[in-house]
mmCIF file of N, CA and C in Angstrom:
data_model
loop_
_atom_site.group_PDB
_atom_site.id
_atom_site.type_symbol
_atom_site.label_atom_id
_atom_site.label_comp_id
_atom_site.label_asym_id
_atom_site.label_seq_id
_atom_site.Cartn_x
_atom_site.Cartn_y
_atom_site.Cartn_z
ATOM 1 N N MET A 347 0.821 -1.186 0.000
ATOM 2 C CA MET A 347 0.000 0.000 0.000
ATOM 3 C C MET A 347 0.869 1.257 0.000
ATOM 4 N N ILE A 348 1.905 1.273 0.847
ATOM 5 C CA ILE A 348 2.793 2.428 0.920
ATOM 6 C C ILE A 348 3.560 2.562 -0.394
ATOM 7 N N ARG A 349 4.011 1.436 -0.932
ATOM 8 C CA ARG A 349 4.760 1.471 -2.182
ATOM 9 C C ARG A 349 3.885 2.045 -3.309
ATOM 10 N N HIS A 350 2.609 1.690 -3.386
ATOM 11 C CA HIS A 350 1.689 2.197 -4.403
ATOM 12 C C HIS A 350 1.477 3.704 -4.222
ATOM 13 N N ALA A 351 1.358 4.158 -2.992
ATOM 14 C CA ALA A 351 1.172 5.589 -2.710
ATOM 15 C C ALA A 351 2.401 6.384 -3.138
ATOM 16 N N MET A 352 3.592 5.845 -2.912
ATOM 17 C CA MET A 352 4.824 6.531 -3.302
ATOM 18 C C MET A 352 4.921 6.643 -4.830
ATOM 19 N N ARG A 353 4.551 5.572 -5.554
ATOM 20 C CA ARG A 353 4.586 5.637 -7.017
ATOM 21 C C ARG A 353 3.608 6.678 -7.539
ATOM 22 N N THR A 354 2.442 6.758 -6.957
ATOM 23 C CA THR A 354 1.442 7.746 -7.363
ATOM 24 C C THR A 354 1.952 9.158 -7.099
ATOM 25 N N LEU A 355 2.575 9.370 -5.946
ATOM 26 C CA LEU A 355 3.126 10.677 -5.593
ATOM 27 C C LEU A 355 4.237 11.075 -6.561
ATOM 28 N N CYS A 356 5.121 10.141 -6.887
ATOM 29 C CA CYS A 356 6.207 10.435 -7.834
ATOM 30 C C CYS A 356 5.650 10.759 -9.214
ATOM 31 N N ALA A 357 4.669 10.017 -9.681
ATOM 32 C CA ALA A 357 4.070 10.272 -10.990
ATOM 33 C C ALA A 357 3.405 11.640 -11.015
ATOM 34 N N ALA A 358 2.729 12.013 -9.950
ATOM 35 C CA ALA A 358 2.083 13.325 -9.866
ATOM 36 C C ALA A 358 3.118 14.444 -9.882
ATOM 37 N N THR A 359 4.254 14.214 -9.255
ATOM 38 C CA THR A 359 5.320 15.218 -9.236
ATOM 39 C C THR A 359 5.865 15.447 -10.637
ATOM 40 N N PHE A 360 6.066 14.377 -11.416
ATOM 41 C CA PHE A 360 6.579 14.520 -12.780
ATOM 42 C C PHE A 360 5.601 15.281 -13.672
ATOM 43 N N VAL A 361 4.317 15.187 -13.406
ATOM 44 C CA VAL A 361 3.320 15.911 -14.192
ATOM 45 C C VAL A 361 3.250 17.369 -13.743
ATOM 46 N N ALA A 362 3.307 17.646 -12.454
ATOM 47 C CA ALA A 362 3.132 18.998 -11.918
ATOM 48 C C ALA A 362 4.345 19.896 -12.144
ATOM 49 N N VAL A 363 5.546 19.357 -12.072
ATOM 50 C CA VAL A 363 6.750 20.184 -12.198
ATOM 51 C C VAL A 363 6.828 20.876 -13.557
ATOM 52 N N PRO A 364 6.623 20.195 -14.700
ATOM 53 C CA PRO A 364 6.677 20.918 -15.977
ATOM 54 C C PRO A 364 5.615 22.013 -16.075
ATOM 55 N N LEU A 365 4.439 21.796 -15.496
ATOM 56 C CA LEU A 365 3.408 22.826 -15.520
ATOM 57 C C LEU A 365 3.853 24.064 -14.761
ATOM 58 N N ALA A 366 4.519 23.885 -13.656
ATOM 59 C CA ALA A 366 4.984 25.015 -12.854
ATOM 60 C C ALA A 366 6.066 25.801 -13.578
ATOM 61 N N LEU A 367 6.846 25.146 -14.419
ATOM 62 C CA LEU A 367 7.935 25.819 -15.122
ATOM 63 C C LEU A 367 7.467 26.632 -16.317
ATOM 64 N N THR A 368 6.203 26.496 -16.739
ATOM 65 C CA THR A 368 5.709 27.225 -17.901
ATOM 66 C C THR A 368 5.009 28.527 -17.531
ATOM 67 N N VAL A 369 5.095 28.966 -16.318
ATOM 68 C CA VAL A 369 4.455 30.207 -15.890
ATOM 69 C C VAL A 369 5.135 31.389 -16.572
ATOM 70 N N THR A 370 4.336 32.313 -17.113
ATOM 71 C CA THR A 370 4.867 33.502 -17.777
ATOM 72 C C THR A 370 5.348 34.496 -16.735
ATOM 73 N N PRO A 371 6.571 35.048 -16.889
ATOM 74 C CA PRO A 371 7.065 36.006 -15.913
ATOM 75 C C PRO A 371 6.284 37.312 -15.979
ATOM 76 N N ALA A 372 6.231 38.024 -14.857
ATOM 77 C CA ALA A 372 5.545 39.308 -14.796
ATOM 78 C C ALA A 372 6.320 40.349 -15.592
ATOM 79 N N GLN A 373 5.593 41.369 -16.061
ATOM 80 C CA GLN A 373 6.225 42.455 -16.814
ATOM 81 C C GLN A 373 7.181 43.220 -15.909
ATOM 82 N N ALA A 374 8.316 43.595 -16.480
ATOM 83 C CA ALA A 374 9.290 44.384 -15.723
ATOM 84 C C ALA A 374 8.721 45.775 -15.466
ATOM 85 N N LEU A 375 9.030 46.343 -14.321
ATOM 86 C CA LEU A 375 8.547 47.669 -13.976
ATOM 87 C C LEU A 375 9.547 48.719 -14.412
ATOM 88 N N THR A 376 9.037 49.850 -14.856
ATOM 89 C CA THR A 376 9.885 50.971 -15.226
ATOM 90 C C THR A 376 10.418 51.618 -13.958
ATOM 91 N N SER A 377 11.716 51.901 -13.926
ATOM 92 C CA SER A 377 12.345 52.553 -12.768
ATOM 93 C C SER A 377 12.747 53.969 -13.149
ATOM 94 N N CYS A 378 12.313 54.935 -12.340
ATOM 95 C CA CYS A 378 12.572 56.348 -12.611
ATOM 96 C C CYS A 378 12.918 57.061 -11.313
ATOM 97 N N THR A 379 13.356 58.299 -11.465
ATOM 98 C CA THR A 379 13.374 59.232 -10.340
ATOM 99 C C THR A 379 12.488 60.396 -10.753
ATOM 100 N N VAL A 380 11.631 60.810 -9.844
ATOM 101 C CA VAL A 380 10.754 61.959 -10.057
ATOM 102 C C VAL A 380 11.123 62.988 -9.007
ATOM 103 N N ASN A 381 11.702 64.083 -9.454
ATOM 104 C CA ASN A 381 12.164 65.136 -8.541
ATOM 105 C C ASN A 381 13.099 64.581 -7.471
ATOM 106 N N GLY A 382 13.984 63.653 -7.899
ATOM 107 C CA GLY A 382 14.988 63.090 -7.001
ATOM 108 C C GLY A 382 14.531 61.904 -6.179
ATOM 109 N N ARG A 383 13.252 61.534 -6.242
ATOM 110 C CA ARG A 383 12.730 60.392 -5.478
ATOM 111 C C ARG A 383 12.564 59.182 -6.388
ATOM 112 N N PRO A 384 13.054 57.999 -5.971
ATOM 113 C CA PRO A 384 12.883 56.799 -6.791
ATOM 114 C C PRO A 384 11.409 56.391 -6.878
ATOM 115 N N VAL A 385 10.971 56.075 -8.082
ATOM 116 C CA VAL A 385 9.600 55.627 -8.326
ATOM 117 C C VAL A 385 9.680 54.506 -9.355
ATOM 118 N N SER A 386 8.938 53.421 -9.138
ATOM 119 C CA SER A 386 8.881 52.365 -10.145
ATOM 120 C C SER A 386 7.457 51.861 -10.256
ATOM 121 N N GLY A 387 7.130 51.363 -11.411
ATOM 122 C CA GLY A 387 5.800 50.837 -11.665
ATOM 123 C C GLY A 387 5.526 50.837 -13.149
ATOM 124 N N SER A 388 4.366 50.332 -13.538
ATOM 125 C CA SER A 388 4.017 50.329 -14.955
ATOM 126 C C SER A 388 3.556 51.710 -15.404
ATOM 127 N N THR A 389 3.147 52.563 -14.450
ATOM 128 C CA THR A 389 2.796 53.953 -14.737
ATOM 129 C C THR A 389 3.528 54.841 -13.752
ATOM 130 N N VAL A 390 4.292 55.795 -14.277
ATOM 131 C CA VAL A 390 5.022 56.751 -13.444
ATOM 132 C C VAL A 390 4.461 58.128 -13.760
ATOM 133 N N ASN A 391 3.988 58.837 -12.737
ATOM 134 C CA ASN A 391 3.369 60.140 -12.926
ATOM 135 C C ASN A 391 4.168 61.247 -12.265
ATOM 136 N N GLY A 392 4.225 62.389 -12.958
ATOM 137 C CA GLY A 392 4.779 63.597 -12.371
ATOM 138 C C GLY A 392 3.708 64.277 -11.534
ATOM 139 N N THR A 393 3.967 65.511 -11.157
ATOM 140 C CA THR A 393 3.024 66.272 -10.338
ATOM 141 C C THR A 393 2.338 67.327 -11.210
ATOM 142 N N ALA A 394 1.458 68.106 -10.610
ATOM 143 C CA ALA A 394 0.790 69.189 -11.332
ATOM 144 C C ALA A 394 1.762 70.315 -11.668
ATOM 145 N N GLY A 395 2.893 70.391 -10.965
ATOM 146 C CA GLY A 395 3.899 71.420 -11.217
ATOM 147 C C GLY A 395 4.986 70.923 -12.147
ATOM 148 N N SER A 396 6.049 71.691 -12.253
ATOM 149 C CA SER A 396 7.189 71.314 -13.099
ATOM 150 C C SER A 396 7.979 70.192 -12.438
ATOM 151 N N ASP A 397 8.353 69.188 -13.234
ATOM 152 C CA ASP A 397 9.043 68.012 -12.703
ATOM 153 C C ASP A 397 10.309 67.711 -13.483
ATOM 154 N N TYR A 398 11.252 67.037 -12.808
ATOM 155 C CA TYR A 398 12.417 66.440 -13.454
ATOM 156 C C TYR A 398 12.245 64.934 -13.306
ATOM 157 N N ILE A 399 12.037 64.240 -14.440
ATOM 158 C CA ILE A 399 11.812 62.798 -14.440
ATOM 159 C C ILE A 399 12.909 62.145 -15.274
ATOM 160 N N SER A 400 13.621 61.192 -14.680
ATOM 161 C CA SER A 400 14.674 60.461 -15.374
ATOM 162 C C SER A 400 14.402 58.966 -15.212
ATOM 163 N N CYS A 401 14.370 58.243 -16.336
ATOM 164 C CA CYS A 401 14.041 56.818 -16.301
ATOM 165 C C CYS A 401 15.055 56.005 -17.090
ATOM 166 N N GLY A 402 15.113 54.716 -16.775
ATOM 167 C CA GLY A 402 15.861 53.767 -17.593
ATOM 168 C C GLY A 402 14.990 53.392 -18.778
ATOM 169 N N ALA A 403 15.013 52.152 -19.180
ATOM 170 C CA ALA A 403 14.189 51.685 -20.297
ATOM 171 C C ALA A 403 12.712 51.740 -19.929
ATOM 172 N N LEU A 404 11.884 51.967 -20.929
ATOM 173 C CA LEU A 404 10.433 52.039 -20.750
ATOM 174 C C LEU A 404 9.816 50.874 -21.519
ATOM 175 N N ALA A 405 9.337 49.874 -20.775
ATOM 176 C CA ALA A 405 8.822 48.644 -21.377
ATOM 177 C C ALA A 405 7.501 48.883 -22.103
ATOM 178 N N GLN A 406 7.208 48.013 -23.055
ATOM 179 C CA GLN A 406 5.940 48.084 -23.771
ATOM 180 C C GLN A 406 4.801 47.974 -22.770
ATOM 181 N N GLY A 407 3.809 48.853 -22.892
ATOM 182 C CA GLY A 407 2.677 48.866 -21.972
ATOM 183 C C GLY A 407 2.881 49.784 -20.786
ATOM 184 N N ASP A 408 4.119 50.201 -20.521
ATOM 185 C CA ASP A 408 4.401 51.135 -19.423
ATOM 186 C C ASP A 408 4.264 52.567 -19.919
ATOM 187 N N SER A 409 4.052 53.506 -18.981
ATOM 188 C CA SER A 409 3.928 54.903 -19.376
ATOM 189 C C SER A 409 4.547 55.820 -18.336
ATOM 190 N N VAL A 410 5.064 56.943 -18.835
ATOM 191 C CA VAL A 410 5.587 58.019 -18.000
ATOM 192 C C VAL A 410 4.799 59.262 -18.375
ATOM 193 N N ASN A 411 4.159 59.879 -17.385
ATOM 194 C CA ASN A 411 3.308 61.037 -17.609
ATOM 195 C C ASN A 411 3.842 62.230 -16.840
ATOM 196 N N GLY A 412 4.151 63.302 -17.559
ATOM 197 C CA GLY A 412 4.649 64.507 -16.909
ATOM 198 C C GLY A 412 3.562 65.251 -16.159
ATOM 199 N N SER A 413 2.310 65.098 -16.580
ATOM 200 C CA SER A 413 1.166 65.830 -16.027
ATOM 201 C C SER A 413 1.337 67.314 -16.324
ATOM 202 N N GLY A 414 0.874 68.200 -15.436
ATOM 203 C CA GLY A 414 0.951 69.639 -15.681
ATOM 204 C C GLY A 414 2.338 70.188 -15.429
ATOM 205 N N GLY A 415 2.523 71.453 -15.772
ATOM 206 C CA GLY A 415 3.803 72.108 -15.537
ATOM 207 C C GLY A 415 4.776 71.874 -16.671
ATOM 208 N N SER A 416 5.863 72.608 -16.645
ATOM 209 C CA SER A 416 6.918 72.460 -17.651
ATOM 210 C C SER A 416 7.891 71.393 -17.168
ATOM 211 N N ASP A 417 7.773 70.210 -17.734
ATOM 212 C CA ASP A 417 8.520 69.044 -17.259
ATOM 213 C C ASP A 417 9.768 68.792 -18.093
ATOM 214 N N TYR A 418 10.769 68.195 -17.461
ATOM 215 C CA TYR A 418 12.015 67.772 -18.094
ATOM 216 C C TYR A 418 12.052 66.260 -17.932
ATOM 217 N N ILE A 419 11.877 65.527 -19.043
ATOM 218 C CA ILE A 419 11.786 64.069 -18.993
ATOM 219 C C ILE A 419 12.907 63.475 -19.839
ATOM 220 N N VAL A 420 13.724 62.606 -19.233
ATOM 221 C CA VAL A 420 14.827 61.951 -19.936
ATOM 222 C C VAL A 420 14.665 60.440 -19.794
ATOM 223 N N ILE A 421 14.707 59.737 -20.937
ATOM 224 C CA ILE A 421 14.663 58.278 -20.941
ATOM 225 C C ILE A 421 16.039 57.798 -21.394
ATOM 226 N N ASN A 422 16.673 56.968 -20.575
ATOM 227 C CA ASN A 422 18.045 56.518 -20.835
ATOM 228 C C ASN A 422 18.123 55.111 -21.404
ATOM 229 N N GLY A 423 17.008 54.549 -21.806
ATOM 230 C CA GLY A 423 16.978 53.206 -22.378
ATOM 231 C C GLY A 423 15.949 53.158 -23.491
ATOM 232 N N ILE A 424 15.689 51.975 -23.986
ATOM 233 C CA ILE A 424 14.729 51.794 -25.076
ATOM 234 C C ILE A 424 13.355 52.299 -24.653
ATOM 235 N N VAL A 425 12.670 52.987 -25.568
ATOM 236 C CA VAL A 425 11.323 53.503 -25.302
ATOM 237 C C VAL A 425 10.336 52.642 -26.083
ATOM 238 N N ALA A 426 9.755 51.636 -25.418
ATOM 239 C CA ALA A 426 8.754 50.781 -26.053
ATOM 240 C C ALA A 426 7.352 51.145 -25.577
ATOM 241 N N GLY A 427 7.248 51.884 -24.484
ATOM 242 C CA GLY A 427 5.967 52.324 -23.939
ATOM 243 C C GLY A 427 5.630 53.726 -24.415
ATOM 244 N N THR A 428 4.932 54.490 -23.553
ATOM 245 C CA THR A 428 4.469 55.837 -23.899
ATOM 246 C C THR A 428 5.018 56.863 -22.931
ATOM 247 N N VAL A 429 5.566 57.949 -23.480
ATOM 248 C CA VAL A 429 5.965 59.116 -22.695
ATOM 249 C C VAL A 429 5.012 60.231 -23.091
ATOM 250 N N ASP A 430 4.324 60.828 -22.111
ATOM 251 C CA ASP A 430 3.367 61.905 -22.376
ATOM 252 C C ASP A 430 3.732 63.095 -21.500
ATOM 253 N N GLY A 431 4.192 64.170 -22.131
ATOM 254 C CA GLY A 431 4.584 65.356 -21.374
ATOM 255 C C GLY A 431 3.413 66.036 -20.689
ATOM 256 N N GLY A 432 2.210 65.927 -21.250
ATOM 257 C CA GLY A 432 1.049 66.596 -20.686
ATOM 258 C C GLY A 432 1.107 68.094 -20.963
ATOM 259 N N ALA A 433 0.290 68.853 -20.248
ATOM 260 C CA ALA A 433 0.231 70.303 -20.431
ATOM 261 C C ALA A 433 1.525 70.951 -19.953
ATOM 262 N N GLY A 434 1.899 72.046 -20.597
ATOM 263 C CA GLY A 434 3.106 72.773 -20.211
ATOM 264 C C GLY A 434 4.160 72.701 -21.293
ATOM 265 N N ASN A 435 5.157 73.543 -21.173
ATOM 266 C CA ASN A 435 6.273 73.575 -22.123
ATOM 267 C C ASN A 435 7.305 72.546 -21.683
ATOM 268 N N ASP A 436 7.200 71.346 -22.227
ATOM 269 C CA ASP A 436 8.006 70.217 -21.771
ATOM 270 C C ASP A 436 9.244 70.007 -22.635
ATOM 271 N N PHE A 437 10.277 69.424 -22.023
ATOM 272 C CA PHE A 437 11.477 68.972 -22.726
ATOM 273 C C PHE A 437 11.528 67.466 -22.536
ATOM 274 N N ILE A 438 11.491 66.722 -23.640
ATOM 275 C CA ILE A 438 11.512 65.258 -23.581
ATOM 276 C C ILE A 438 12.668 64.775 -24.445
ATOM 277 N N MET A 439 13.516 63.919 -23.865
ATOM 278 C CA MET A 439 14.665 63.406 -24.605
ATOM 279 C C MET A 439 14.828 61.908 -24.362
ATOM 280 N N ALA A 440 14.969 61.172 -25.470
ATOM 281 C CA ALA A 440 15.400 59.778 -25.404
ATOM 282 C C ALA A 440 16.860 59.816 -25.823
ATOM 283 N N ASN A 441 17.753 59.475 -24.921
ATOM 284 C CA ASN A 441 19.193 59.628 -25.164
ATOM 285 C C ASN A 441 19.644 58.979 -26.461
ATOM 286 N N ALA A 442 20.679 59.558 -27.055
ATOM 287 C CA ALA A 442 21.227 59.068 -28.322
ATOM 288 C C ALA A 442 21.542 57.582 -28.216
ATOM 289 N N GLY A 443 21.256 56.855 -29.258
ATOM 290 C CA GLY A 443 21.482 55.415 -29.256
ATOM 291 C C GLY A 443 20.306 54.650 -28.685
ATOM 292 N N THR A 444 19.323 55.377 -28.155
ATOM 293 C CA THR A 444 18.126 54.770 -27.590
ATOM 294 C C THR A 444 17.056 54.722 -28.673
ATOM 295 N N THR A 445 16.553 53.557 -28.981
ATOM 296 C CA THR A 445 15.542 53.423 -30.020
ATOM 297 C C THR A 445 14.149 53.650 -29.454
ATOM 298 N N VAL A 446 13.361 54.436 -30.169
ATOM 299 C CA VAL A 446 11.961 54.655 -29.809
ATOM 300 C C VAL A 446 11.113 53.732 -30.677
ATOM 301 N N SER A 447 10.418 52.785 -30.057
ATOM 302 C CA SER A 447 9.472 51.946 -30.787
ATOM 303 C C SER A 447 8.065 52.172 -30.257
ATOM 304 N N GLY A 448 7.956 52.943 -29.192
ATOM 305 C CA GLY A 448 6.665 53.294 -28.604
ATOM 306 C C GLY A 448 6.222 54.670 -29.063
ATOM 307 N N ARG A 449 5.680 55.458 -28.111
ATOM 308 C CA ARG A 449 5.154 56.781 -28.452
ATOM 309 C C ARG A 449 5.724 57.840 -27.518
ATOM 310 N N ILE A 450 6.113 58.962 -28.087
ATOM 311 C CA ILE A 450 6.496 60.132 -27.304
ATOM 312 C C ILE A 450 5.545 61.245 -27.708
ATOM 313 N N LEU A 451 4.788 61.748 -26.734
ATOM 314 C CA LEU A 451 3.759 62.757 -26.972
ATOM 315 C C LEU A 451 4.098 64.014 -26.190
ATOM 316 N N GLY A 452 4.196 65.131 -26.883
ATOM 317 C CA GLY A 452 4.503 66.384 -26.204
ATOM 318 C C GLY A 452 3.317 66.937 -25.436
ATOM 319 N N GLY A 453 2.110 66.780 -25.971
ATOM 320 C CA GLY A 453 0.922 67.346 -25.351
ATOM 321 C C GLY A 453 0.725 68.786 -25.795
ATOM 322 N N PRO A 454 -0.234 69.488 -25.176
ATOM 323 C CA PRO A 454 -0.469 70.883 -25.559
ATOM 324 C C PRO A 454 0.693 71.781 -25.133
ATOM 325 N N ASP A 455 0.761 72.963 -25.700
ATOM 326 C CA ASP A 455 1.781 73.983 -25.435
ATOM 327 C C ASP A 455 3.035 73.703 -26.254
ATOM 328 N N GLY A 456 4.054 74.531 -26.081
ATOM 329 C CA GLY A 456 5.287 74.427 -26.858
ATOM 330 C C GLY A 456 6.262 73.463 -26.218
ATOM 331 N N ASP A 457 6.568 72.377 -26.900
ATOM 332 C CA ASP A 457 7.440 71.334 -26.351
ATOM 333 C C ASP A 457 8.686 71.162 -27.209
ATOM 334 N N SER A 458 9.743 70.638 -26.605
ATOM 335 C CA SER A 458 10.966 70.262 -27.314
ATOM 336 C C SER A 458 11.176 68.770 -27.118
ATOM 337 N N ILE A 459 11.304 68.049 -28.226
ATOM 338 C CA ILE A 459 11.469 66.595 -28.174
ATOM 339 C C ILE A 459 12.692 66.222 -29.002
ATOM 340 N N LEU A 460 13.622 65.499 -28.388
ATOM 341 C CA LEU A 460 14.844 65.052 -29.059
ATOM 342 C C LEU A 460 14.962 63.542 -28.917
ATOM 343 N N VAL A 461 15.060 62.834 -30.056
ATOM 344 C CA VAL A 461 15.214 61.383 -30.006
ATOM 345 C C VAL A 461 16.234 60.933 -31.042
ATOM 346 N N GLY A 462 16.762 59.743 -30.829
ATOM 347 C CA GLY A 462 17.659 59.109 -31.792
ATOM 348 C C GLY A 462 16.833 58.383 -32.831
ATOM 349 N N PRO A 463 17.109 57.097 -33.060
ATOM 350 C CA PRO A 463 16.350 56.321 -34.038
ATOM 351 C C PRO A 463 14.887 56.186 -33.610
ATOM 352 N N ASN A 464 13.965 56.434 -34.554
ATOM 353 C CA ASN A 464 12.541 56.389 -34.232
ATOM 354 C C ASN A 464 11.825 55.378 -35.112
ATOM 355 N N ALA A 465 11.380 54.286 -34.506
ATOM 356 C CA ALA A 465 10.563 53.293 -35.195
ATOM 357 C C ALA A 465 9.121 53.383 -34.710
ATOM 358 N N GLY A 466 8.846 54.338 -33.820
ATOM 359 C CA GLY A 466 7.518 54.512 -33.243
ATOM 360 C C GLY A 466 6.899 55.822 -33.684
ATOM 361 N N THR A 467 6.301 56.541 -32.712
ATOM 362 C CA THR A 467 5.613 57.801 -32.977
ATOM 363 C C THR A 467 6.186 58.898 -32.106
ATOM 364 N N VAL A 468 6.547 60.008 -32.719
ATOM 365 C CA VAL A 468 6.917 61.227 -32.001
ATOM 366 C C VAL A 468 5.912 62.279 -32.442
ATOM 367 N N ASP A 469 5.101 62.770 -31.487
ATOM 368 C CA ASP A 469 4.021 63.712 -31.785
ATOM 369 C C ASP A 469 4.134 64.901 -30.840
ATOM 370 N N GLY A 470 4.435 66.071 -31.398
ATOM 371 C CA GLY A 470 4.567 67.272 -30.578
ATOM 372 C C GLY A 470 3.259 67.723 -29.963
ATOM 373 N N GLY A 471 2.124 67.384 -30.567
ATOM 374 C CA GLY A 471 0.827 67.798 -30.051
ATOM 375 C C GLY A 471 0.520 69.236 -30.439
ATOM 376 N N ALA A 472 -0.471 69.819 -29.771
ATOM 377 C CA ALA A 472 -0.877 71.195 -30.045
ATOM 378 C C ALA A 472 0.197 72.158 -29.556
ATOM 379 N N GLY A 473 0.288 73.312 -30.186
ATOM 380 C CA GLY A 473 1.273 74.308 -29.786
ATOM 381 C C GLY A 473 2.427 74.339 -30.766
ATOM 382 N N THR A 474 3.345 75.262 -30.548
ATOM 383 C CA THR A 474 4.531 75.390 -31.393
ATOM 384 C C THR A 474 5.630 74.544 -30.786
ATOM 385 N N ASP A 475 5.962 73.459 -31.450
ATOM 386 C CA ASP A 475 6.895 72.477 -30.906
ATOM 387 C C ASP A 475 8.158 72.379 -31.755
ATOM 388 N N PHE A 476 9.237 71.956 -31.112
ATOM 389 C CA PHE A 476 10.490 71.651 -31.796
ATOM 390 C C PHE A 476 10.757 70.170 -31.585
ATOM 391 N N CYS A 477 10.889 69.439 -32.683
ATOM 392 C CA CYS A 477 11.176 68.010 -32.596
ATOM 393 C C CYS A 477 12.371 67.687 -33.485
ATOM 394 N N ARG A 478 13.290 66.892 -32.950
ATOM 395 C CA ARG A 478 14.420 66.423 -33.746
ATOM 396 C C ARG A 478 14.509 64.911 -33.605
ATOM 397 N N VAL A 479 14.426 64.233 -34.744
ATOM 398 C CA VAL A 479 14.518 62.778 -34.804
ATOM 399 C C VAL A 479 15.741 62.452 -35.652
ATOM 400 N N ALA A 480 16.673 61.666 -35.115
ATOM 401 C CA ALA A 480 17.923 61.368 -35.820
ATOM 402 C C ALA A 480 17.694 60.537 -37.075
ATOM 403 N N SER A 481 16.796 59.558 -37.003
ATOM 404 C CA SER A 481 16.534 58.698 -38.158
ATOM 405 C C SER A 481 15.215 57.975 -37.952
ATOM 406 N N GLY A 482 14.693 57.413 -39.029
ATOM 407 C CA GLY A 482 13.464 56.635 -38.936
ATOM 408 C C GLY A 482 12.231 57.471 -39.215
ATOM 409 N N ASN A 483 11.141 57.144 -38.532
ATOM 410 C CA ASN A 483 9.868 57.820 -38.751
ATOM 411 C C ASN A 483 9.975 59.305 -38.412
ATOM 412 N N PRO A 484 9.476 60.180 -39.296
ATOM 413 C CA PRO A 484 9.520 61.613 -39.000
ATOM 414 C C PRO A 484 8.501 61.981 -37.923
ATOM 415 N N PRO A 485 8.753 63.063 -37.185
ATOM 416 C CA PRO A 485 7.799 63.508 -36.166
ATOM 417 C C PRO A 485 6.572 64.145 -36.818
ATOM 418 N N VAL A 486 5.481 64.207 -36.068
ATOM 419 C CA VAL A 486 4.263 64.886 -36.526
ATOM 420 C C VAL A 486 3.927 66.011 -35.554
ATOM 421 N N ASN A 487 3.196 66.993 -36.041
ATOM 422 C CA ASN A 487 2.768 68.155 -35.245
ATOM 423 C C ASN A 487 3.945 68.893 -34.633
ATOM 424 N N CYS A 488 5.010 69.019 -35.411
ATOM 425 C CA CYS A 488 6.189 69.739 -34.937
ATOM 426 C C CYS A 488 6.546 70.828 -35.928
#
């Protein structure tokens, strides 16, 4: 009886272990500093005032929102998610060598957007904007 129970337990283990190994990993969180404070998550928000936001890579599905005020937003890694400056005269930069495959949105007012290779969307939004794209898709509303 004990021997039969052990064989059943071993057989169940061989079936359950491969199932446990096929679990999809969770999405990586975007890591930033907002006004000098570390913030991480799939959505990183600035304040209603002017902010300094600096982030590493921005994963697909993640977003960085400047909100109101004249924000300074720098992305130091691949931009696969969305950067939205929001209202205000924002400065948004994806560092040279960083590929944009997501979206960079200036929002209303006069914004400055600087990116390297662009395979995504760079949209200055409403207002008089300055956009510079090193290569790839041209910016719109700039």
